[in-house]
Coordinates of C-alpha atoms in Angstrom, one line a residue:
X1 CA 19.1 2.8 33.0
X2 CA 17.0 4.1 30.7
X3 CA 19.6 2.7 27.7
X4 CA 19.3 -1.0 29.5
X5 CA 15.2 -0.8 30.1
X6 CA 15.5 -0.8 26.2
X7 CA 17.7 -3.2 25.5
X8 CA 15.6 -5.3 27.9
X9 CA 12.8 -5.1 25.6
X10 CA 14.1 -5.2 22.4
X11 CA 14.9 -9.0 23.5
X12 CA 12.1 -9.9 25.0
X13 CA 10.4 -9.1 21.9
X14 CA 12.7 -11.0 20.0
X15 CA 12.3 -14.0 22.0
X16 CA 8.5 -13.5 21.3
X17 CA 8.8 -12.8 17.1
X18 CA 10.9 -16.1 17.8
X19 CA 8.5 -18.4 19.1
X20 CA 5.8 -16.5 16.6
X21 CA 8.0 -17.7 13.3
X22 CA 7.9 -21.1 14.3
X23 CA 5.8 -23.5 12.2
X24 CA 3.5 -21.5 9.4
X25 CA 4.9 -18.1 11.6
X26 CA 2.5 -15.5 10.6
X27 CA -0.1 -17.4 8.4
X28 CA -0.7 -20.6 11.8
X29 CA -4.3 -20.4 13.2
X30 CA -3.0 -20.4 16.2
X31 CA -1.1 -17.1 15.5
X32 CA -3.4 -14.6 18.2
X33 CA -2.8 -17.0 20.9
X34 CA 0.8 -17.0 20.8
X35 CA 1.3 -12.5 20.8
X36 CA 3.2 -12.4 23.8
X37 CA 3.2 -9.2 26.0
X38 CA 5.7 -7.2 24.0
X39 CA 4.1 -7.9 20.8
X40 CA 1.1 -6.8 22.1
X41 CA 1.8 -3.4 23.2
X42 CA 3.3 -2.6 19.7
X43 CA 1.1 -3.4 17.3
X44 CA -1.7 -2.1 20.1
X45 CA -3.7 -5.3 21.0
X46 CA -6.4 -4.5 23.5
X47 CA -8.5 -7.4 25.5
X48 CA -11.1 -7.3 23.9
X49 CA -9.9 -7.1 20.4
X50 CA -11.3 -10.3 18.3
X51 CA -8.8 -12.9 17.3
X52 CA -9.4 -11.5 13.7
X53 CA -8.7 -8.3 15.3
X54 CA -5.4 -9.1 16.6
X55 CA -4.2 -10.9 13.5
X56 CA -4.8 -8.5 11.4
X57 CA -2.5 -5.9 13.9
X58 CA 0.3 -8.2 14.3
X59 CA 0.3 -8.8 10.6
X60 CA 0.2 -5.3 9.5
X61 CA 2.5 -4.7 12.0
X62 CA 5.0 -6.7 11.2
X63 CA 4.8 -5.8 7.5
X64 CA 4.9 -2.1 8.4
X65 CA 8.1 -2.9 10.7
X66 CA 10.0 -4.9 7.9
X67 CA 9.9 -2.2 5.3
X68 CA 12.0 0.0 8.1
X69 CA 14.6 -2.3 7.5
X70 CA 17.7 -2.0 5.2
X71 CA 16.7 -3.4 1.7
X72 CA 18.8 -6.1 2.2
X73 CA 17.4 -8.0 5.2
X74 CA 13.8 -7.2 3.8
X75 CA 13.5 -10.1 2.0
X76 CA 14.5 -12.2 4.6
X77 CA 12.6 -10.9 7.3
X78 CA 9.5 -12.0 5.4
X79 CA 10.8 -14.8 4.7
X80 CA 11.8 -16.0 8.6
X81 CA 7.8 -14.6 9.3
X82 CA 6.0 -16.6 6.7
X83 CA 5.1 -13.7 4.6
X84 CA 4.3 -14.4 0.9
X85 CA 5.2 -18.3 1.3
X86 CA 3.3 -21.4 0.5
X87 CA 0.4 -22.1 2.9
X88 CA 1.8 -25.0 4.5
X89 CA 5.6 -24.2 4.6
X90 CA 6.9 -24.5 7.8
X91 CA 9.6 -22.6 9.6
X92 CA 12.3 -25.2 8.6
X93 CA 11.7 -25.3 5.0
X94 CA 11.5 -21.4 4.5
X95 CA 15.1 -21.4 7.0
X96 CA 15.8 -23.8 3.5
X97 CA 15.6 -20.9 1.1
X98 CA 18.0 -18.6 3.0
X99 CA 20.9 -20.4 1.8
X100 CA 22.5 -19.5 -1.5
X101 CA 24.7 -21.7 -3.9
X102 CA 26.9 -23.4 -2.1
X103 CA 26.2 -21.7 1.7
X104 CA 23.6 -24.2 3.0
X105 CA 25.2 -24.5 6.3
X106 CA 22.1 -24.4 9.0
X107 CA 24.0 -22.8 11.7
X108 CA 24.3 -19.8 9.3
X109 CA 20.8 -19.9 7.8
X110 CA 19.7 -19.6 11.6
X111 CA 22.0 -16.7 12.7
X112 CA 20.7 -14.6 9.9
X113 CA 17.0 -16.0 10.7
X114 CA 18.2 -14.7 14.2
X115 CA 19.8 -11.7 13.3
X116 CA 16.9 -10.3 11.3
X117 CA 14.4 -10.9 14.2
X118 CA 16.8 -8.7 16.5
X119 CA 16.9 -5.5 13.8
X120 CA 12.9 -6.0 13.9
X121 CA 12.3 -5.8 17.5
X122 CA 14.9 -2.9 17.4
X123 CA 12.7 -1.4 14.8
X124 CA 9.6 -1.9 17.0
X125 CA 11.3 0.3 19.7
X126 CA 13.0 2.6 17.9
X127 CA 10.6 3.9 15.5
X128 CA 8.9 7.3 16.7
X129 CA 5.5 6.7 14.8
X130 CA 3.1 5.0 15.9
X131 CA 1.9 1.7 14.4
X132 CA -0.8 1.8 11.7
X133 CA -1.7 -1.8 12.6
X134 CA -3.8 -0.5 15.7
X135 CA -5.3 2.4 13.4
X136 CA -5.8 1.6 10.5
X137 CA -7.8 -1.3 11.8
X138 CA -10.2 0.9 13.1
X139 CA -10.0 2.9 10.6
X140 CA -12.2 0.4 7.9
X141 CA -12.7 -2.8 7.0
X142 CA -9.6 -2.5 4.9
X143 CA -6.3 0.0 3.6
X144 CA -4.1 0.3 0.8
X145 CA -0.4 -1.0 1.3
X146 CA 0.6 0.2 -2.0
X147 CA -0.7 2.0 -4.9
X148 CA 1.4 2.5 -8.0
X149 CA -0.5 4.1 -10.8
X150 CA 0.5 4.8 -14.7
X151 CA -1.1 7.9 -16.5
X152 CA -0.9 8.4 -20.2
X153 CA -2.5 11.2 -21.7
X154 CA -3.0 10.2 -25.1
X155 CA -4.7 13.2 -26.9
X156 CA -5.6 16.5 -25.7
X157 CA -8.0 15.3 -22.9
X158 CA -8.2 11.8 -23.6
X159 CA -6.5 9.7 -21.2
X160 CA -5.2 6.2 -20.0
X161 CA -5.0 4.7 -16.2
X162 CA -3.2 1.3 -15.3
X163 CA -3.3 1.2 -11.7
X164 CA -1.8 -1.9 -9.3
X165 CA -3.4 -1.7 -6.1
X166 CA -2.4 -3.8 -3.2
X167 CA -4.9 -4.1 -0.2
X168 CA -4.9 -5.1 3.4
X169 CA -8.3 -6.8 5.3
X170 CA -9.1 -5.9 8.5
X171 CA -11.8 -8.2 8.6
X172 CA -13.0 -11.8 7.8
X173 CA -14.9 -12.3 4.4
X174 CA -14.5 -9.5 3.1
X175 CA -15.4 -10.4 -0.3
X176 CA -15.5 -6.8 -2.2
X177 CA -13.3 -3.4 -2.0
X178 CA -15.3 -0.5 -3.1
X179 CA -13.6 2.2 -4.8
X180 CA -14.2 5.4 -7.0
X181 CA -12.7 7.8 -9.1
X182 CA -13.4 11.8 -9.4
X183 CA -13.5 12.9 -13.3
X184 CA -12.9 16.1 -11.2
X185 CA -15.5 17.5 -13.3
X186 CA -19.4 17.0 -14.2
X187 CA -20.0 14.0 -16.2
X188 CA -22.1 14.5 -19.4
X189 CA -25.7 13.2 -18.8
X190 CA -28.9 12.9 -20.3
X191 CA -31.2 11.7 -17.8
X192 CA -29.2 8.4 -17.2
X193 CA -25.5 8.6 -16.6
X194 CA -23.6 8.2 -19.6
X195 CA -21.0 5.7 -18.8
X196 CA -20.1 5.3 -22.0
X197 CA -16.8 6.9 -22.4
X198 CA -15.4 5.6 -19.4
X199 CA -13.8 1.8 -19.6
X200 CA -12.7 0.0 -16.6
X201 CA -11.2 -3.3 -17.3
X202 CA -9.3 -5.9 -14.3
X203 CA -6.6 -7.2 -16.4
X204 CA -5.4 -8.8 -13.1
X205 CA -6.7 -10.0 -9.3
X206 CA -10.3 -10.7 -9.6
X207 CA -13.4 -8.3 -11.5
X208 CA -14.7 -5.4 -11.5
X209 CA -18.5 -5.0 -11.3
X210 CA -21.3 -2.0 -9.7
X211 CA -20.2 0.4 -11.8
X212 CA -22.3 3.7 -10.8
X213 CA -22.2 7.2 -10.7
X214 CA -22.7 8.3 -6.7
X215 CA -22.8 11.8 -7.5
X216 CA -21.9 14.3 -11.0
X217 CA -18.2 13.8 -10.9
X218 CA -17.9 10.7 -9.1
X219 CA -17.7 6.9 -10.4
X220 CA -17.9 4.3 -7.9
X221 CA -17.2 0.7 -8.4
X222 CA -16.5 -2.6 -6.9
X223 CA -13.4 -4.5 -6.7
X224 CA -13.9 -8.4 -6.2
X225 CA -10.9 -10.8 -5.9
X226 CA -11.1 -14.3 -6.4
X227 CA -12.0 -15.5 -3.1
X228 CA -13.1 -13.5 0.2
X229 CA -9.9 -12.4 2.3
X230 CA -9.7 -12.8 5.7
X231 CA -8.1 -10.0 8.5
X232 CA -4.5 -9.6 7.4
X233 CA -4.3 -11.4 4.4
X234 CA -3.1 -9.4 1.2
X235 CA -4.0 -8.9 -2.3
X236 CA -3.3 -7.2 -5.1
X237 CA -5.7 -5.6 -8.0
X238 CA -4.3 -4.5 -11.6
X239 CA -6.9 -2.2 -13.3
X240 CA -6.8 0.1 -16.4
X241 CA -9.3 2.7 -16.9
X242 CA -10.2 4.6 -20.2
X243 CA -11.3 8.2 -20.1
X244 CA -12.2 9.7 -23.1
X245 CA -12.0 12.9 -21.2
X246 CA -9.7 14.3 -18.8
X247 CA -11.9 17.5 -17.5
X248 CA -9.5 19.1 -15.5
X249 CA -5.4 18.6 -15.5
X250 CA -4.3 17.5 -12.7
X251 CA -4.1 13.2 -11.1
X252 CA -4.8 12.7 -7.5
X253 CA -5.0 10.2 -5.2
X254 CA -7.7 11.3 -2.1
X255 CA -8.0 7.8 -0.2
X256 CA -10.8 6.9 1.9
X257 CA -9.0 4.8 4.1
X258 CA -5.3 5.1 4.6
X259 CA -2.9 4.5 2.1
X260 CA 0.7 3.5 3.1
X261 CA 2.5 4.3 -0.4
X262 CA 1.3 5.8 -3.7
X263 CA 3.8 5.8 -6.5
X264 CA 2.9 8.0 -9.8
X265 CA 4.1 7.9 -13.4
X266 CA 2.3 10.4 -16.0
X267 CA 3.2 10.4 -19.4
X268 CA 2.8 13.8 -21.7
X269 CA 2.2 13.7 -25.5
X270 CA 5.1 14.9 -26.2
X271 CA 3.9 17.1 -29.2
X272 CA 2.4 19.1 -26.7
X273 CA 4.3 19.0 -23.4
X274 CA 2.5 20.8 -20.6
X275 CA 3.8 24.4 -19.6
X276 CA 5.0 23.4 -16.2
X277 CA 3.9 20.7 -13.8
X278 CA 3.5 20.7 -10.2
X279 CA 3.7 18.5 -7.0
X280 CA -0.2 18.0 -4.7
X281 CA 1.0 16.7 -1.5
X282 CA -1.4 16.4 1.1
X283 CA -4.3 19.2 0.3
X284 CA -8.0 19.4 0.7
X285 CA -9.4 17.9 -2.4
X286 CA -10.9 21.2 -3.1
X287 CA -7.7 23.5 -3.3
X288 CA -6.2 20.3 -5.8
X289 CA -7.0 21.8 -8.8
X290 CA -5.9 25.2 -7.9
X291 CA -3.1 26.1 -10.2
X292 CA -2.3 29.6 -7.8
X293 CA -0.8 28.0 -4.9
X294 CA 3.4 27.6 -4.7
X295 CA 4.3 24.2 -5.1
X296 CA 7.1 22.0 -5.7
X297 CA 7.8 21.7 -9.6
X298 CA 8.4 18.6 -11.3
X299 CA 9.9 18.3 -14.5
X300 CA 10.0 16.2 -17.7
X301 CA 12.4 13.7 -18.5
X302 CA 13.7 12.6 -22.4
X303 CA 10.3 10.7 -22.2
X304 CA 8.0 13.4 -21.5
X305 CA 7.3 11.8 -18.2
X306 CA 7.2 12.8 -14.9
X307 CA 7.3 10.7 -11.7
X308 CA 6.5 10.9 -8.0
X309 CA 6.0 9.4 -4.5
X310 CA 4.2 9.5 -1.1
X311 CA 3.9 8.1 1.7
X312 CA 1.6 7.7 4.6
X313 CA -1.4 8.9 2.8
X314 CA -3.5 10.8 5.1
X315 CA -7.7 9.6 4.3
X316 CA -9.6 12.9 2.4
X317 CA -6.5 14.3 2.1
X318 CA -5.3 14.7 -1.7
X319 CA -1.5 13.6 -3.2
X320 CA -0.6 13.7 -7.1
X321 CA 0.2 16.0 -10.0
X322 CA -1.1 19.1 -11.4
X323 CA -0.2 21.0 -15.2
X324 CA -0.8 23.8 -16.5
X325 CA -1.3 23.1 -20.3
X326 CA 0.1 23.7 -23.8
X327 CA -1.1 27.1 -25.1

């Protein structure tokens, strides 16, 4: 019974994602009006949530649901959905792109349309987590999708950051992303924050601007893409930031709001590699820099790199890499 009550919904959720891809699928205005019963109770609509409010769960929802799925039917899941197509491509012409070479035949374009809205739905039911979508919409007016970040230490504390950030909205109009860095460390003042060694440059996804110190150690600034996004839409920042000094050795991410992935590359002078490096997953901030505690080692490849992942990203919570130095 309990096996059939399942299957039960697994369709009647499909039949809903169906109707939803129709048209512009998840980018149509008329996208809240059309979450059906099923849909809603996944991605945790509640009455009195705001039409903004709802797009912005289904959306993250449904992006959250895709990456479950084998690498193979991710891209056309998104495709099917409307995600990452042209603002006024309709269900029809984005069935169009599913075919390959010489396989154009619409009856098969549509069972694989079909088939990938079945593995969703099952993906919906089968997962034991529960959505982000519903939290992390409460959780600020926006989140971080995906964080990859590229650390080259070029001298013995200087230091070079090229980070790709990709963000979510929650909201409507939201027209800047505050963020901040910790030089994990007290900056050197003189009355006025000195600034002056630090560089922060958008090399791609809008500008940069507000640069401030908000405490010692901390740097905030302002992230500003092109145009305000609206609840669910995505974007992506590039950034590079220039520290003349490195203060302590370790990299950490410690998001604000959640963070779904975080992908991190450091790269050693390899004239002096460090004496071992280490895995932060998930600590206070405070305990990051603490060299005592057993942790996973990493090691360097040919390159005198090292890299690692996380996911999930808990908010205050701190994920990266620590070294102990050359002697």
């Amino acid at each position: 019974m309990a096996q059939e009550a399942a299957e039960a919904k697994i369709k009647a959720l499909s039949a809903e994602l169906k109707l939803l891809r129709k048209g512009l699928g998840i980018q149509a205005k008329t996208l809240p009006s059309l979450v059906g019963e099923q849909l809603r109770e996944v991605c945790g609509v509640q009455e009195e949530d705001s039409p903004g409010t709802v797009r912005g769960k289904v959306v993250e929802t449904l992006r959250r649901l895709i990456e479950k799925l084998p690498e193979s039917h991710r891209g056309t899941a998104r495709i099917v959905l409307g995600f990452g197509t042209g603002a006024n491509e309709r269900y029809t012409q984005r069935l169009e792109r599913l075919g390959t070479g010489a396989d154009r035949n619409v009856r098969t374009m549509q069972r694989r349309a079909d088939d990938v809205i079945y593995l969703i739905a099952e993906a919906a039911f089968g997962a034991p987590w529960p959505y982000a979508g519903a939290a992390a919409a409460s959780d600020g007016p926006w989140h971080t999708s995906a964080l990859a970040v590229r650390l080259t230490l070029t001298g013995v504390a200087q230091a070079e950051v090229f980070e790709t950030r990709r963000v979510v909205s929650h909201v409507a109009g939201l027209a800047d992303v505050e963020h901040a860095i910790s030089l994990a460390g007290p900056a050197r003042t003189t009355g006025q924050p000195d600034l002056s060694g630090l560089g922060i440059d958008v090399v791609a996804g809008g500008e940069v601007h507000s640069v401030r110190m908000v405490s010692s150690s901390r740097v905030a600034f302002s992230l500003r893409p092109p145009q305000p996004l609206d609840a669910g839409d995505e974007h992506e920042f590039f950034f590079r930031i220039r520290l003349d000094e490195l203060p302590s050795p370790f990299y950490c991410c410690t998001p604000e709001f959640p963070c779904e992935s975080f992908d991190l590359n450091v790269r050693f002078d390899r004239r002096k590699p460090p004496q071992r490096v280490w895995r932060i997953d998930g600590e206070f901030s405070k305990d990051a820099q603490d060299p005592l505690p057993a942790r996973k080692p990493l090691f360097l490849d040919n390159a005198g790199e090292v890299r690692t992942g996380f996911r999930d990203l808990r908010p205050a919570r701190s994920y990266g890499v620590g070294w102990q130095p050359a002697s």
